[in-house]
Phi, psi and omega in degrees: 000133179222138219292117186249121187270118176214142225257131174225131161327150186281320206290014147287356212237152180276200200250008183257359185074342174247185182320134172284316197264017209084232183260104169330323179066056177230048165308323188293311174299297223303343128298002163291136216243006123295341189250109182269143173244143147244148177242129179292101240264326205281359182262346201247142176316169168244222188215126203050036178258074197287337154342312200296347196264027209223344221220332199309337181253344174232019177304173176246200142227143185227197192300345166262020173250342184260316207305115188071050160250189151229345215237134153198129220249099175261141146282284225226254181006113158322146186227100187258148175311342184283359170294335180249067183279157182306118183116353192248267236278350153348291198252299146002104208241312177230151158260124197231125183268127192272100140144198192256344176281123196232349193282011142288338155316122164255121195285294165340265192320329170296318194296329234231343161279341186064067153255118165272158194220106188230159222224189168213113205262337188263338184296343148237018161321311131322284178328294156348274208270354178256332203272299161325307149330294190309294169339274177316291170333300213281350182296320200282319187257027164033056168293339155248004162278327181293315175318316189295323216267315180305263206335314181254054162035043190244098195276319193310333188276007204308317211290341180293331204250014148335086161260222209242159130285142179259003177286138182062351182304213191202122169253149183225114146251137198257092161126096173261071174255184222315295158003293195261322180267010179263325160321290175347253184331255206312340178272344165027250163315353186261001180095353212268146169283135164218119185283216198140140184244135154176077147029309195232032172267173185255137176300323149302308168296326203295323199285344181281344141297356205049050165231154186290109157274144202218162128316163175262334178305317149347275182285008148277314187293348217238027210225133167258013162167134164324233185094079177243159189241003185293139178300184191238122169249186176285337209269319217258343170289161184054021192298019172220090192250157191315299158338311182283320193297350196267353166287326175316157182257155169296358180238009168263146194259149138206121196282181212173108175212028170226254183223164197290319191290352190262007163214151154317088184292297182307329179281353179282315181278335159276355155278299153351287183280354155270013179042049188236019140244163190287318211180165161225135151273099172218154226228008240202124164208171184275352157268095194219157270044123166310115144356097188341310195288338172340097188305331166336322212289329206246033155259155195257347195237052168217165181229130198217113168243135169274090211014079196192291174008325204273335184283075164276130198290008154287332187257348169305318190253357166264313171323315181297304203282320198282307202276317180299335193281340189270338174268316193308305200292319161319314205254015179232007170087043223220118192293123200266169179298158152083036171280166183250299163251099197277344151293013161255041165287346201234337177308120167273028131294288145356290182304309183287334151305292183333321196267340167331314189260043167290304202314336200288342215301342184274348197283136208253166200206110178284000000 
């Protein structure tokens, strides 16, 4: 038998050492009798530190969070090449990103270290596009203004809080990957014509869905709520710019369940605030933690979630089941599903890490 160590990020964990989110759905390792697990204590909240939630979005990990691992399971933390420093890269064998987003990853450098990097690409998919869902709905029927006028007994306000119907509207979606066709399929019933910008989808499939592939310019004018869904590459920032948003019709939404960095937040916010869109849902920002100060916060026509909507405890916990079956297969030298740079598949750097843990492959596993 031979031992696969492995490291999981604090920022699963309270300010008590134990889960923040319930149950993880990581029972099969933490009882596998190879697999020692540790958690990076320097990622987990303290008890009265309120500083760490301030932070929360931009720790790093660095070579004395790695040193003598093989394993390592991240949430939230940036992963810099200086992460893999002498004593790290020895060993280090995979790394497993807990969602589907990586681009606090630096991938190159795991390839270039003979580190695999597997992701859970699927695993929120649903969640994503119901959370998008959600967006549109609570936007269209303008729902917290209707909360607001009930709680202050201002019935007198009704004819103000008049929202759309989204039937027959037009949805424009930016990124049709699993996410953005899974919005397909749920906005359905509604009726909507729908379009999409998103480069590398197949034309077939987008038409077997019915949906329209455009330009984006096309689909910011022509679109009566937004939805984007594109992963975040270096190429892709800010891919939303004041010139598109100035493109909306004034009776148009717009939603954000993919990342902060794929819009002009400011220029987002001067439309906003001249009203010269109906509104925004987001869920997603260029800053995280949103700032207190943040002019969003003082806006009346956004809906503000904190990168969080998509985390249910249903996807906390299939998630948790996919990244333990995906470490199992690791800690038994067995290459797991869902890589991401699937060429240091080729490395004999790699390979050799890998094969240390074949032997486990004889070890019975309840």
């Amino acid at each position: 038998m031979h031992t696969f160590r492995l490291a999981i990020t604090g920022d699963f964990l309270n300010e008590h050492g134990q889960s923040a989110y319930g149950d993880l759905g990581f029972g099969a390792i933490e009882s596998c009798p190879f697999i020692d697990i540790d958690y990076i204590m320097d990622h987990a909240p303290r008890i009265n530190d309120s500083s760490y939630w301030d932070q929360l979005y931009s720790m790093e990990l660095k070579p004395a969070h790695l040193r003598d691992r093989d394993g390592l399971i991240v949430l939230r933390p940036y992963i810099r090449a200086s992460a893999f420093a002498e004593g790290v890269r020895e060993n280090l064998t995979i790394i497993g990103r807990s969602g589907a987003g990586y681009d606090k990853i630096d991938v190159k450098a795991c390839t270039d270290n003979d580190i695999l990097l597997f992701n859970l690409p699927n695993v929120l998919n649903h969640s994503t596009a119901s959370t998008a869902l959600m967006f549109i709905l609570a936007l269209a029927k303008k729902l917290l203004p209707s909360d607001q006028i009930t709680r202050q007994g201002r019935w007198d306000l009704q004819p103000q809080v008049m929202g759309m119907e989204i039937e027959h509207k037009t949805l424009g979606i930016i990124g049709l990957g699993a996410s953005g066709r899974e919005l397909v399929r749920l906005i359905a019933p509604f009726n909507m014509r729908v379009i999409a910008y998103s480069p590398h989808a197949d034309p077939v499939q987008a038409a077997s869905l019915g949906v329209e592939l455009t330009s984006l310019e096309t689909l910011m004018r022509d679109s009566d709520v937004i939805s984007v869904h594109s992963n975040l590459t270096p190429d892709k920032h800010h891919m939303i710019r004041a010139e598109h948003l100035a493109l909306m019709k004034p009776t148009a939404y717009f939603v954000n369940v993919a990342r902060g960095a794929l819009v002009d937040q400011a220029a987002l916010v001067k439309v906003l605030q001249e009203r010269r869109i109906a509104g925004a849902g987001l869920d997603v920002f260029e800053v995280e933690p949103l700032p207190a100060n943040d002019p969003l916060i003082a806006l009346d026509n956004v809906v503000l979630t904190p990168h969080f909507s998509p985390a249910t405890s249903d996807v906390w916990i299939a998630g948790g089941l996919q990244m333990s079956k995906c470490i199992l297969q690791a800690a038994r030298g067995i290459v797991p599903n869902n890589v991401i740079n699937n060429t240091v598949l080729d490395r004999p750097g790699f390979q050799a890490k890998l094969a240390r843990f074949v032997e486990n492959q004889k070890v019975a596993v309840s």
